Amino acid sequence: MDITRLAPSPTGALHLGNARTFLINWLLARKQHWRVVLRVEDLDGPRIKPGSEAGLLEDLRWLGLDWDQGPTRQSDRGDAYLAALSQLTDAGLAYPCVCTRKEIELAASAPHADDGSSIYPGTCRGRFATIAAARADTGREPAIRFRIPDDSSSIITWTDRFAGECTIDARTLGDFVIAKADGTAAYQLAVVVDDAAAGVTQVVRGNDLIESTPRQVLLYRALNLANQLPHYGHAPLVVGADGRRLAKRHGDSRLNYYRSQGVPPGRILALLGRWLGINDVTDHATIADLLTLFKPESLPTEPIVFTQQDDDWLKSR
């Protein structure tokens, strides 16, 4: 049996955009009889908001989504991440890095990604023999970066459920952090360790995370888990009128906001259903309606634009 995961992060409330992605994942799972694991990705300590986890799970249940296992929490998995980190550092596949974000931005040799962010230029590659040496030489607590291969094995190709044939050379992304300076596992490492441990075979997420795939594939290989690689699917996002990913700048699109305005879940599901290409959904849908009507091949291939008219329609109920 295939296994997928719903993986909310309690750094904020669920909004219409990530609700749509979770819904796609859940509908695919229930249509195709996958097992659904719920994992709370709560490692980003400073950004975790008190009460967010309970609110996220309440929102998912309010929409009618359920799961077969969990919730598990990444904050309980430190030993597993530490073991993976030790495996990578012992094999010479990761190294200590004392560079600050500002130093990377100011580095003349730092290339830039399409979004304008700086790509790590490799300043600390080969600079320190050990983590202890990095600490002693600089007085800083180092982060740990994964060393992208220098050869063609860095070129990752996969068939994406939504995006089709994809190829990304991970060298264009730069060596990436797998453990923060405080010792906490970073996103890429934690996700791979957890997906492998749970036997996840199907990963469904927004296409803002598509560049995570080559990084994660390399980690699977480096941890001798290549035989457990999942099938990836990156769905187009919900965006605002400016074409940017849905966020606070586009107004309040949180599910708990609409709930406070008296909007019923059926109204939200009706809008989300239309965003999934279900044209004959009623104005007050149920999760059972969507499960019956949903056809994966009908999913839009372009981003969905959330408009003021959508907001007005929800509130008109």
PDB file of C-alpha atoms in Angstrom:
ATOM      1  CA  MET A   1       0.000   0.000   0.000  1.00  0.00           C
ATOM      2  CA  ASP A   2       1.206   3.491  -0.835  1.00  0.00           C
ATOM      3  CA  ILE A   3       1.698   5.915   2.039  1.00  0.00           C
ATOM      4  CA  THR A   4       1.476   9.703   1.965  1.00  0.00           C
ATOM      5  CA  ARG A   5       1.672  12.388   4.616  1.00  0.00           C
ATOM      6  CA  LEU A   6      -0.082  15.580   5.544  1.00  0.00           C
ATOM      7  CA  ALA A   7       2.630  17.750   7.079  1.00  0.00           C
ATOM      8  CA  PRO A   8       1.365  21.058   8.478  1.00  0.00           C
ATOM      9  CA  SER A   9       3.733  23.429  10.262  1.00  0.00           C
ATOM     10  CA  PRO A  10       2.429  25.317  13.330  1.00  0.00           C
ATOM     11  CA  THR A  11       4.050  28.580  12.272  1.00  0.00           C
ATOM     12  CA  GLY A  12       0.666  30.068  11.440  1.00  0.00           C
ATOM     13  CA  ALA A  13      -2.934  29.309  10.597  1.00  0.00           C
ATOM     14  CA  LEU A  14      -4.116  27.273   7.622  1.00  0.00           C
ATOM     15  CA  HIS A  15      -5.134  29.499   4.699  1.00  0.00           C
ATOM     16  CA  LEU A  16      -6.959  28.773   1.460  1.00  0.00           C
ATOM     17  CA  GLY A  17      -3.749  28.120  -0.461  1.00  0.00           C
ATOM     18  CA  ASN A  18      -2.258  25.429   1.732  1.00  0.00           C
ATOM     19  CA  ALA A  19      -5.754  24.061   2.435  1.00  0.00           C
ATOM     20  CA  ARG A  20      -6.070  23.413  -1.313  1.00  0.00           C
ATOM     21  CA  THR A  21      -2.737  21.569  -1.382  1.00  0.00           C
ATOM     22  CA  PHE A  22      -3.712  19.425   1.610  1.00  0.00           C
ATOM     23  CA  LEU A  23      -7.046  18.712  -0.059  1.00  0.00           C
ATOM     24  CA  ILE A  24      -5.356  17.571  -3.287  1.00  0.00           C
ATOM     25  CA  ASN A  25      -3.124  15.257  -1.257  1.00  0.00           C
ATOM     26  CA  TRP A  26      -6.031  13.858   0.756  1.00  0.00           C
ATOM     27  CA  LEU A  27      -8.320  13.325  -2.249  1.00  0.00           C
ATOM     28  CA  LEU A  28      -5.574  11.518  -4.162  1.00  0.00           C
ATOM     29  CA  ALA A  29      -4.928   9.341  -1.130  1.00  0.00           C
ATOM     30  CA  ARG A  30      -8.547   8.389  -0.568  1.00  0.00           C
ATOM     31  CA  LYS A  31      -9.214   7.877  -4.290  1.00  0.00           C
ATOM     32  CA  GLN A  32      -6.215   5.584  -4.660  1.00  0.00           C
ATOM     33  CA  HIS A  33      -6.382   3.907  -1.240  1.00  0.00           C
ATOM     34  CA  TRP A  34      -3.145   5.291   0.162  1.00  0.00           C
ATOM     35  CA  ARG A  35      -2.482   5.339   3.885  1.00  0.00           C
ATOM     36  CA  VAL A  36      -2.402   8.899   5.292  1.00  0.00           C
ATOM     37  CA  VAL A  37       0.102   9.844   8.007  1.00  0.00           C
ATOM     38  CA  LEU A  38      -0.193  13.171   9.837  1.00  0.00           C
ATOM     39  CA  ARG A  39       3.142  14.761  10.766  1.00  0.00           C
ATOM     40  CA  VAL A  40       3.495  18.100  12.527  1.00  0.00           C
ATOM     41  CA  GLU A  41       6.643  19.863  11.292  1.00  0.00           C
ATOM     42  CA  ASP A  42       7.430  21.872  14.412  1.00  0.00           C
ATOM     43  CA  LEU A  43      11.210  22.351  14.283  1.00  0.00           C
ATOM     44  CA  ASP A  44      11.197  26.061  13.408  1.00  0.00           C
ATOM     45  CA  GLY A  45      11.169  27.072  17.079  1.00  0.00           C
ATOM     46  CA  PRO A  46      11.195  30.892  16.855  1.00  0.00           C
ATOM     47  CA  ARG A  47       8.310  30.875  14.366  1.00  0.00           C
ATOM     48  CA  ILE A  48       6.093  28.372  16.178  1.00  0.00           C
ATOM     49  CA  LYS A  49       2.969  30.104  17.430  1.00  0.00           C
ATOM     50  CA  PRO A  50       1.331  28.868  20.665  1.00  0.00           C
ATOM     51  CA  GLY A  51      -1.908  27.073  19.908  1.00  0.00           C
ATOM     52  CA  SER A  52      -1.186  26.828  16.183  1.00  0.00           C
ATOM     53  CA  GLU A  53      -0.956  23.042  16.109  1.00  0.00           C
ATOM     54  CA  ALA A  54      -4.374  22.591  17.696  1.00  0.00           C
ATOM     55  CA  GLY A  55      -5.813  25.189  15.320  1.00  0.00           C
ATOM     56  CA  LEU A  56      -4.326  23.501  12.255  1.00  0.00           C
ATOM     57  CA  LEU A  57      -5.706  20.092  13.189  1.00  0.00           C
ATOM     58  CA  GLU A  58      -9.094  21.621  13.975  1.00  0.00           C
ATOM     59  CA  ASP A  59      -9.155  23.306  10.549  1.00  0.00           C
ATOM     60  CA  LEU A  60      -8.296  20.051   8.774  1.00  0.00           C
ATOM     61  CA  ARG A  61     -11.054  18.211  10.624  1.00  0.00           C
ATOM     62  CA  TRP A  62     -13.490  21.085   9.975  1.00  0.00           C
ATOM     63  CA  LEU A  63     -12.965  20.550   6.236  1.00  0.00           C
ATOM     64  CA  GLY A  64     -13.543  16.819   6.672  1.00  0.00           C
ATOM     65  CA  LEU A  65      -9.954  15.614   6.229  1.00  0.00           C
ATOM     66  CA  ASP A  66      -8.850  12.651   8.323  1.00  0.00           C
ATOM     67  CA  TRP A  67      -5.751  10.489   8.662  1.00  0.00           C
ATOM     68  CA  ASP A  68      -4.837   6.910   9.505  1.00  0.00           C
ATOM     69  CA  GLN A  69      -1.787   7.490  11.693  1.00  0.00           C
ATOM     70  CA  GLY A  70      -0.462  10.292  13.868  1.00  0.00           C
ATOM     71  CA  PRO A  71       0.005  13.013  14.628  1.00  0.00           C
ATOM     72  CA  THR A  72       3.732  12.550  15.032  1.00  0.00           C
ATOM     73  CA  ARG A  73       5.912  15.577  15.784  1.00  0.00           C
ATOM     74  CA  GLN A  74       9.350  16.364  14.469  1.00  0.00           C
ATOM     75  CA  SER A  75      10.265  17.854  17.849  1.00  0.00           C
ATOM     76  CA  ASP A  76      10.177  14.278  19.228  1.00  0.00           C
ATOM     77  CA  ARG A  77      12.582  12.916  16.602  1.00  0.00           C
ATOM     78  CA  GLY A  78      15.879  14.538  17.558  1.00  0.00           C
ATOM     79  CA  ASP A  79      17.767  11.273  18.058  1.00  0.00           C
ATOM     80  CA  ALA A  80      16.879  10.037  14.566  1.00  0.00           C
ATOM     81  CA  TYR A  81      18.073  13.286  12.996  1.00  0.00           C
ATOM     82  CA  LEU A  82      21.294  13.222  15.014  1.00  0.00           C
ATOM     83  CA  ALA A  83      22.035   9.678  13.834  1.00  0.00           C
ATOM     84  CA  ALA A  84      21.538  10.701  10.189  1.00  0.00           C
ATOM     85  CA  LEU A  85      23.665  13.803  10.682  1.00  0.00           C
ATOM     86  CA  SER A  86      26.488  11.738  12.178  1.00  0.00           C
ATOM     87  CA  GLN A  87      26.288   9.301   9.265  1.00  0.00           C
ATOM     88  CA  LEU A  88      26.708  12.146   6.771  1.00  0.00           C
ATOM     89  CA  THR A  89      29.513  13.946   8.602  1.00  0.00           C
ATOM     90  CA  ASP A  90      31.416  10.701   9.255  1.00  0.00           C
ATOM     91  CA  ALA A  91      31.254   9.940   5.523  1.00  0.00           C
ATOM     92  CA  GLY A  92      32.603  13.389   4.620  1.00  0.00           C
ATOM     93  CA  LEU A  93      29.324  14.319   2.933  1.00  0.00           C
ATOM     94  CA  ALA A  94      28.638  17.276   5.214  1.00  0.00           C
ATOM     95  CA  TYR A  95      30.781  19.972   6.794  1.00  0.00           C
ATOM     96  CA  PRO A  96      30.641  22.754   9.410  1.00  0.00           C
ATOM     97  CA  CYS A  97      29.799  26.257   8.209  1.00  0.00           C
ATOM     98  CA  VAL A  98      30.137  29.445  10.277  1.00  0.00           C
ATOM     99  CA  CYS A  99      28.926  31.865   7.594  1.00  0.00           C
ATOM    100  CA  THR A 100      26.092  34.177   8.561  1.00  0.00           C
ATOM    101  CA  ARG A 101      23.279  34.968   6.169  1.00  0.00           C
ATOM    102  CA  LYS A 102      24.597  38.510   5.852  1.00  0.00           C
ATOM    103  CA  GLU A 103      28.089  37.283   4.988  1.00  0.00           C
ATOM    104  CA  ILE A 104      26.686  35.049   2.275  1.00  0.00           C
ATOM    105  CA  GLU A 105      24.670  37.933   0.830  1.00  0.00           C
ATOM    106  CA  LEU A 106      27.759  40.162   0.794  1.00  0.00           C
ATOM    107  CA  ALA A 107      30.115  37.562  -0.672  1.00  0.00           C
ATOM    108  CA  ALA A 108      31.248  38.773  -4.074  1.00  0.00           C
ATOM    109  CA  SER A 109      31.416  35.183  -5.285  1.00  0.00           C
ATOM    110  CA  ALA A 110      27.873  34.315  -4.215  1.00  0.00           C
ATOM    111  CA  PRO A 111      25.616  33.555  -7.204  1.00  0.00           C
ATOM    112  CA  HIS A 112      21.944  34.380  -6.976  1.00  0.00           C
ATOM    113  CA  ALA A 113      18.823  32.297  -7.467  1.00  0.00           C
ATOM    114  CA  ASP A 114      15.953  33.344  -9.718  1.00  0.00           C
ATOM    115  CA  ASP A 115      14.138  34.834  -6.711  1.00  0.00           C
ATOM    116  CA  GLY A 116      17.128  37.053  -5.897  1.00  0.00           C
ATOM    117  CA  SER A 117      18.283  35.069  -2.868  1.00  0.00           C
ATOM    118  CA  SER A 118      21.975  34.281  -2.489  1.00  0.00           C
ATOM    119  CA  ILE A 119      23.249  30.788  -3.250  1.00  0.00           C
ATOM    120  CA  TYR A 120      25.903  29.564  -0.833  1.00  0.00           C
ATOM    121  CA  PRO A 121      29.290  29.994  -2.566  1.00  0.00           C
ATOM    122  CA  GLY A 122      31.094  27.219  -0.657  1.00  0.00           C
ATOM    123  CA  THR A 123      33.150  29.465   1.618  1.00  0.00           C
ATOM    124  CA  CYS A 124      33.523  26.850   4.375  1.00  0.00           C
ATOM    125  CA  ARG A 125      34.015  23.820   2.118  1.00  0.00           C
ATOM    126  CA  GLY A 126      37.256  22.221   3.283  1.00  0.00           C
ATOM    127  CA  ARG A 127      37.926  25.073   5.715  1.00  0.00           C
ATOM    128  CA  PHE A 128      37.647  23.103   8.966  1.00  0.00           C
ATOM    129  CA  ALA A 129      38.668  19.538   9.759  1.00  0.00           C
ATOM    130  CA  THR A 130      35.962  19.099  12.379  1.00  0.00           C
ATOM    131  CA  ILE A 131      33.021  20.839  14.003  1.00  0.00           C
ATOM    132  CA  ALA A 132      35.189  21.406  17.079  1.00  0.00           C
ATOM    133  CA  ALA A 133      37.844  23.070  14.919  1.00  0.00           C
ATOM    134  CA  ALA A 134      35.276  25.407  13.394  1.00  0.00           C
ATOM    135  CA  ARG A 135      34.096  26.368  16.866  1.00  0.00           C
ATOM    136  CA  ALA A 136      37.626  26.856  18.206  1.00  0.00           C
ATOM    137  CA  ASP A 137      38.896  28.827  15.204  1.00  0.00           C
ATOM    138  CA  THR A 138      35.983  31.243  14.956  1.00  0.00           C
ATOM    139  CA  GLY A 139      34.255  31.315  18.324  1.00  0.00           C
ATOM    140  CA  ARG A 140      31.027  30.580  16.490  1.00  0.00           C
ATOM    141  CA  GLU A 141      28.720  27.604  16.737  1.00  0.00           C
ATOM    142  CA  PRO A 142      28.643  26.152  13.206  1.00  0.00           C
ATOM    143  CA  ALA A 143      25.713  24.976  11.162  1.00  0.00           C
ATOM    144  CA  ILE A 144      26.193  21.827   9.072  1.00  0.00           C
ATOM    145  CA  ARG A 145      25.886  21.877   5.283  1.00  0.00           C
ATOM    146  CA  PHE A 146      25.439  18.987   2.882  1.00  0.00           C
ATOM    147  CA  ARG A 147      28.124  18.826   0.220  1.00  0.00           C
ATOM    148  CA  ILE A 148      26.562  18.755  -3.264  1.00  0.00           C
ATOM    149  CA  PRO A 149      28.500  16.336  -5.503  1.00  0.00           C
ATOM    150  CA  ASP A 150      30.858  18.027  -7.949  1.00  0.00           C
ATOM    151  CA  ASP A 151      30.031  15.631 -10.769  1.00  0.00           C
ATOM    152  CA  SER A 152      26.998  14.738 -12.869  1.00  0.00           C
ATOM    153  CA  SER A 153      25.436  12.778  -9.996  1.00  0.00           C
ATOM    154  CA  SER A 154      24.164  16.174  -8.839  1.00  0.00           C
ATOM    155  CA  ILE A 155      21.807  16.259 -11.853  1.00  0.00           C
ATOM    156  CA  ILE A 156      18.487  14.926 -10.613  1.00  0.00           C
ATOM    157  CA  THR A 157      15.709  13.861 -12.979  1.00  0.00           C
ATOM    158  CA  TRP A 158      12.275  12.660 -11.940  1.00  0.00           C
ATOM    159  CA  THR A 159       8.769  12.299 -13.340  1.00  0.00           C
ATOM    160  CA  ASP A 160       6.554  14.626 -11.339  1.00  0.00           C
ATOM    161  CA  ARG A 161       2.879  13.783 -10.845  1.00  0.00           C
ATOM    162  CA  PHE A 162       1.883  17.337 -11.837  1.00  0.00           C
ATOM    163  CA  ALA A 163       4.926  19.002 -13.391  1.00  0.00           C
ATOM    164  CA  GLY A 164       5.913  16.145 -15.712  1.00  0.00           C
ATOM    165  CA  GLU A 165       9.553  15.441 -16.533  1.00  0.00           C
ATOM    166  CA  CYS A 166      11.825  17.546 -14.320  1.00  0.00           C
ATOM    167  CA  THR A 167      15.598  17.941 -14.268  1.00  0.00           C
ATOM    168  CA  ILE A 168      17.506  20.118 -11.810  1.00  0.00           C
ATOM    169  CA  ASP A 169      21.262  20.249 -11.295  1.00  0.00           C
ATOM    170  CA  ALA A 170      21.636  20.616  -7.531  1.00  0.00           C
ATOM    171  CA  ARG A 171      24.956  22.410  -8.043  1.00  0.00           C
ATOM    172  CA  THR A 172      22.928  25.433  -9.145  1.00  0.00           C
ATOM    173  CA  LEU A 173      21.281  25.464  -5.700  1.00  0.00           C
ATOM    174  CA  GLY A 174      24.457  25.334  -3.609  1.00  0.00           C
ATOM    175  CA  ASP A 175      25.416  23.330  -0.537  1.00  0.00           C
ATOM    176  CA  PHE A 176      22.475  23.498   1.865  1.00  0.00           C
ATOM    177  CA  VAL A 177      22.034  23.502   5.625  1.00  0.00           C
ATOM    178  CA  ILE A 178      20.995  20.199   7.199  1.00  0.00           C
ATOM    179  CA  ALA A 179      21.514  21.221  10.840  1.00  0.00           C
ATOM    180  CA  LYS A 180      21.275  24.684  12.337  1.00  0.00           C
ATOM    181  CA  ALA A 181      23.868  26.223  14.632  1.00  0.00           C
ATOM    182  CA  ASP A 182      21.746  25.335  17.672  1.00  0.00           C
ATOM    183  CA  GLY A 183      21.889  21.665  16.670  1.00  0.00           C
ATOM    184  CA  THR A 184      18.308  21.465  15.404  1.00  0.00           C
ATOM    185  CA  ALA A 185      17.838  19.472  12.211  1.00  0.00           C
ATOM    186  CA  ALA A 186      16.963  21.636   9.219  1.00  0.00           C
ATOM    187  CA  TYR A 187      13.938  21.028   7.013  1.00  0.00           C
ATOM    188  CA  GLN A 188      15.567  18.969   4.248  1.00  0.00           C
ATOM    189  CA  LEU A 189      17.204  16.431   6.547  1.00  0.00           C
ATOM    190  CA  ALA A 190      14.220  16.079   8.887  1.00  0.00           C
ATOM    191  CA  VAL A 191      11.801  15.496   6.014  1.00  0.00           C
ATOM    192  CA  VAL A 192      13.925  12.767   4.434  1.00  0.00           C
ATOM    193  CA  VAL A 193      14.541  10.969   7.728  1.00  0.00           C
ATOM    194  CA  ASP A 194      10.852  11.116   8.641  1.00  0.00           C
ATOM    195  CA  ASP A 195       9.525  10.139   5.214  1.00  0.00           C
ATOM    196  CA  ALA A 196      11.866   7.154   5.093  1.00  0.00           C
ATOM    197  CA  ALA A 197      10.988   6.059   8.635  1.00  0.00           C
ATOM    198  CA  ALA A 198       7.250   6.264   7.899  1.00  0.00           C
ATOM    199  CA  GLY A 199       7.602   4.428   4.583  1.00  0.00           C
ATOM    200  CA  VAL A 200       6.211   7.389   2.642  1.00  0.00           C
ATOM    201  CA  THR A 201       5.925   6.534  -1.052  1.00  0.00           C
ATOM    202  CA  GLN A 202       3.881   9.522  -2.291  1.00  0.00           C
ATOM    203  CA  VAL A 203       4.808  13.156  -1.598  1.00  0.00           C
ATOM    204  CA  VAL A 204       2.280  15.781  -2.694  1.00  0.00           C
ATOM    205  CA  ARG A 205       3.097  19.446  -2.049  1.00  0.00           C
ATOM    206  CA  GLY A 206       3.087  22.902  -3.592  1.00  0.00           C
ATOM    207  CA  ASN A 207       5.446  23.671  -6.450  1.00  0.00           C
ATOM    208  CA  ASP A 208       7.173  26.320  -4.356  1.00  0.00           C
ATOM    209  CA  LEU A 209       9.016  23.303  -2.909  1.00  0.00           C
ATOM    210  CA  ILE A 210      10.080  21.782  -6.214  1.00  0.00           C
ATOM    211  CA  GLU A 211      13.741  22.719  -5.631  1.00  0.00           C
ATOM    212  CA  SER A 212      13.630  20.683  -2.421  1.00  0.00           C
ATOM    213  CA  THR A 213      13.328  17.517  -4.504  1.00  0.00           C
ATOM    214  CA  PRO A 214      16.917  17.342  -5.840  1.00  0.00           C
ATOM    215  CA  ARG A 215      18.218  18.135  -2.364  1.00  0.00           C
ATOM    216  CA  GLN A 216      16.111  15.402  -0.816  1.00  0.00           C
ATOM    217  CA  VAL A 217      16.973  12.855  -3.499  1.00  0.00           C
ATOM    218  CA  LEU A 218      20.666  13.460  -2.788  1.00  0.00           C
ATOM    219  CA  LEU A 219      20.049  12.958   0.927  1.00  0.00           C
ATOM    220  CA  TYR A 220      18.195   9.699   0.272  1.00  0.00           C
ATOM    221  CA  ARG A 221      21.202   8.485  -1.708  1.00  0.00           C
ATOM    222  CA  ALA A 222      23.741   9.686   0.851  1.00  0.00           C
ATOM    223  CA  LEU A 223      21.862   7.931   3.676  1.00  0.00           C
ATOM    224  CA  ASN A 224      21.694   4.683   1.657  1.00  0.00           C
ATOM    225  CA  LEU A 225      17.932   5.037   1.306  1.00  0.00           C
ATOM    226  CA  ALA A 226      17.726   5.358  -2.485  1.00  0.00           C
ATOM    227  CA  ASN A 227      15.491   2.283  -2.664  1.00  0.00           C
ATOM    228  CA  GLN A 228      12.902   4.206  -0.603  1.00  0.00           C
ATOM    229  CA  LEU A 229      12.619   7.270  -2.831  1.00  0.00           C
ATOM    230  CA  PRO A 230       8.998   8.446  -3.004  1.00  0.00           C
ATOM    231  CA  HIS A 231       7.075   9.592  -6.059  1.00  0.00           C
ATOM    232  CA  TYR A 232       6.869  13.398  -6.023  1.00  0.00           C
ATOM    233  CA  GLY A 233       4.057  15.678  -7.115  1.00  0.00           C
ATOM    234  CA  HIS A 234       4.251  19.483  -7.006  1.00  0.00           C
ATOM    235  CA  ALA A 235       0.909  21.183  -7.527  1.00  0.00           C
ATOM    236  CA  PRO A 236       0.532  24.773  -8.799  1.00  0.00           C
ATOM    237  CA  LEU A 237      -0.041  27.282  -6.012  1.00  0.00           C
ATOM    238  CA  VAL A 238      -2.836  29.656  -5.151  1.00  0.00           C
ATOM    239  CA  VAL A 239      -1.579  33.200  -5.779  1.00  0.00           C
ATOM    240  CA  GLY A 240      -2.842  36.726  -5.301  1.00  0.00           C
ATOM    241  CA  ALA A 241      -3.727  39.163  -8.073  1.00  0.00           C
ATOM    242  CA  ASP A 242      -0.036  40.123  -8.244  1.00  0.00           C
ATOM    243  CA  GLY A 243       0.945  36.548  -9.111  1.00  0.00           C
ATOM    244  CA  ARG A 244       2.791  35.978  -5.840  1.00  0.00           C
ATOM    245  CA  ARG A 245       2.110  33.104  -3.470  1.00  0.00           C
ATOM    246  CA  LEU A 246      -0.960  33.713  -1.307  1.00  0.00           C
ATOM    247  CA  ALA A 247       0.052  35.482   1.915  1.00  0.00           C
ATOM    248  CA  LYS A 248      -0.986  38.173   4.404  1.00  0.00           C
ATOM    249  CA  ARG A 249      -0.287  40.881   1.840  1.00  0.00           C
ATOM    250  CA  HIS A 250      -3.326  39.638  -0.096  1.00  0.00           C
ATOM    251  CA  GLY A 251      -5.701  40.029   2.846  1.00  0.00           C
ATOM    252  CA  ASP A 252      -6.982  37.517   5.368  1.00  0.00           C
ATOM    253  CA  SER A 253      -7.481  34.119   3.736  1.00  0.00           C
ATOM    254  CA  ARG A 254      -7.166  32.016   6.901  1.00  0.00           C
ATOM    255  CA  LEU A 255      -9.760  29.328   7.424  1.00  0.00           C
ATOM    256  CA  ASN A 256     -10.275  30.394  11.036  1.00  0.00           C
ATOM    257  CA  TYR A 257     -11.052  33.920   9.794  1.00  0.00           C
ATOM    258  CA  TYR A 258     -13.811  32.646   7.527  1.00  0.00           C
ATOM    259  CA  ARG A 259     -15.122  30.475  10.338  1.00  0.00           C
ATOM    260  CA  SER A 260     -15.313  33.558  12.560  1.00  0.00           C
ATOM    261  CA  GLN A 261     -17.345  35.263   9.817  1.00  0.00           C
ATOM    262  CA  GLY A 262     -19.863  32.425   9.854  1.00  0.00           C
ATOM    263  CA  VAL A 263     -18.720  30.871   6.571  1.00  0.00           C
ATOM    264  CA  PRO A 264     -19.590  27.140   6.669  1.00  0.00           C
ATOM    265  CA  PRO A 265     -17.093  24.469   5.593  1.00  0.00           C
ATOM    266  CA  GLY A 266     -19.275  23.558   2.617  1.00  0.00           C
ATOM    267  CA  ARG A 267     -18.740  27.007   1.137  1.00  0.00           C
ATOM    268  CA  ILE A 268     -14.961  26.720   1.494  1.00  0.00           C
ATOM    269  CA  LEU A 269     -15.044  23.226  -0.016  1.00  0.00           C
ATOM    270  CA  ALA A 270     -17.103  24.499  -2.946  1.00  0.00           C
ATOM    271  CA  LEU A 271     -14.479  27.140  -3.779  1.00  0.00           C
ATOM    272  CA  LEU A 272     -11.617  24.706  -3.290  1.00  0.00           C
ATOM    273  CA  GLY A 273     -13.442  22.188  -5.465  1.00  0.00           C
ATOM    274  CA  ARG A 274     -13.651  24.676  -8.327  1.00  0.00           C
ATOM    275  CA  TRP A 275      -9.961  25.355  -7.848  1.00  0.00           C
ATOM    276  CA  LEU A 276      -9.436  21.610  -8.365  1.00  0.00           C
ATOM    277  CA  GLY A 277     -11.196  21.686 -11.719  1.00  0.00           C
ATOM    278  CA  ILE A 278     -14.551  20.371 -10.423  1.00  0.00           C
ATOM    279  CA  ASN A 279     -16.950  22.578 -12.365  1.00  0.00           C
ATOM    280  CA  ASP A 280     -20.200  20.901 -11.324  1.00  0.00           C
ATOM    281  CA  VAL A 281     -19.667  21.219  -7.579  1.00  0.00           C
ATOM    282  CA  THR A 282     -22.574  22.744  -5.637  1.00  0.00           C
ATOM    283  CA  ASP A 283     -22.321  26.028  -3.722  1.00  0.00           C
ATOM    284  CA  HIS A 284     -22.273  24.082  -0.450  1.00  0.00           C
ATOM    285  CA  ALA A 285     -20.201  20.955  -1.022  1.00  0.00           C
ATOM    286  CA  THR A 286     -19.257  18.131   1.298  1.00  0.00           C
ATOM    287  CA  ILE A 287     -15.958  16.318   1.396  1.00  0.00           C
ATOM    288  CA  ALA A 288     -17.853  13.261   0.119  1.00  0.00           C
ATOM    289  CA  ASP A 289     -19.020  15.301  -2.893  1.00  0.00           C
ATOM    290  CA  LEU A 290     -15.450  16.249  -3.753  1.00  0.00           C
ATOM    291  CA  LEU A 291     -14.232  12.691  -3.319  1.00  0.00           C
ATOM    292  CA  THR A 292     -16.865  11.519  -5.804  1.00  0.00           C
ATOM    293  CA  LEU A 293     -16.313  14.302  -8.349  1.00  0.00           C
ATOM    294  CA  PHE A 294     -12.526  14.759  -8.128  1.00  0.00           C
ATOM    295  CA  LYS A 295     -10.547  13.690 -11.194  1.00  0.00           C
ATOM    296  CA  PRO A 296      -6.764  14.126 -10.881  1.00  0.00           C
ATOM    297  CA  GLU A 297      -6.441  14.653 -14.634  1.00  0.00           C
ATOM    298  CA  SER A 298      -8.730  17.711 -14.384  1.00  0.00           C
ATOM    299  CA  LEU A 299      -6.464  19.601 -11.985  1.00  0.00           C
ATOM    300  CA  PRO A 300      -5.490  23.015 -13.406  1.00  0.00           C
ATOM    301  CA  THR A 301      -1.887  23.172 -14.563  1.00  0.00           C
ATOM    302  CA  GLU A 302      -1.503  26.895 -13.917  1.00  0.00           C
ATOM    303  CA  PRO A 303      -1.578  28.816 -10.615  1.00  0.00           C
ATOM    304  CA  ILE A 304      -4.988  29.632  -9.173  1.00  0.00           C
ATOM    305  CA  VAL A 305      -5.647  33.353  -8.630  1.00  0.00           C
ATOM    306  CA  PHE A 306      -7.543  34.233  -5.449  1.00  0.00           C
ATOM    307  CA  THR A 307      -9.622  37.316  -6.190  1.00  0.00           C
ATOM    308  CA  GLN A 308     -11.751  39.772  -4.252  1.00  0.00           C
ATOM    309  CA  GLN A 309     -14.728  38.182  -5.986  1.00  0.00           C
ATOM    310  CA  ASP A 310     -13.793  34.827  -4.424  1.00  0.00           C
ATOM    311  CA  ASP A 311     -13.646  36.428  -0.992  1.00  0.00           C
ATOM    312  CA  ASP A 312     -16.995  38.160  -1.517  1.00  0.00           C
ATOM    313  CA  TRP A 313     -18.569  34.912  -2.739  1.00  0.00           C
ATOM    314  CA  LEU A 314     -17.404  33.005   0.340  1.00  0.00           C
ATOM    315  CA  LYS A 315     -18.856  35.615   2.662  1.00  0.00           C
ATOM    316  CA  SER A 316     -22.156  35.785   0.767  1.00  0.00           C
ATOM    317  CA  ARG A 317     -22.791  32.127   1.763  1.00  0.00           C
TER     318      ARG A 317
END
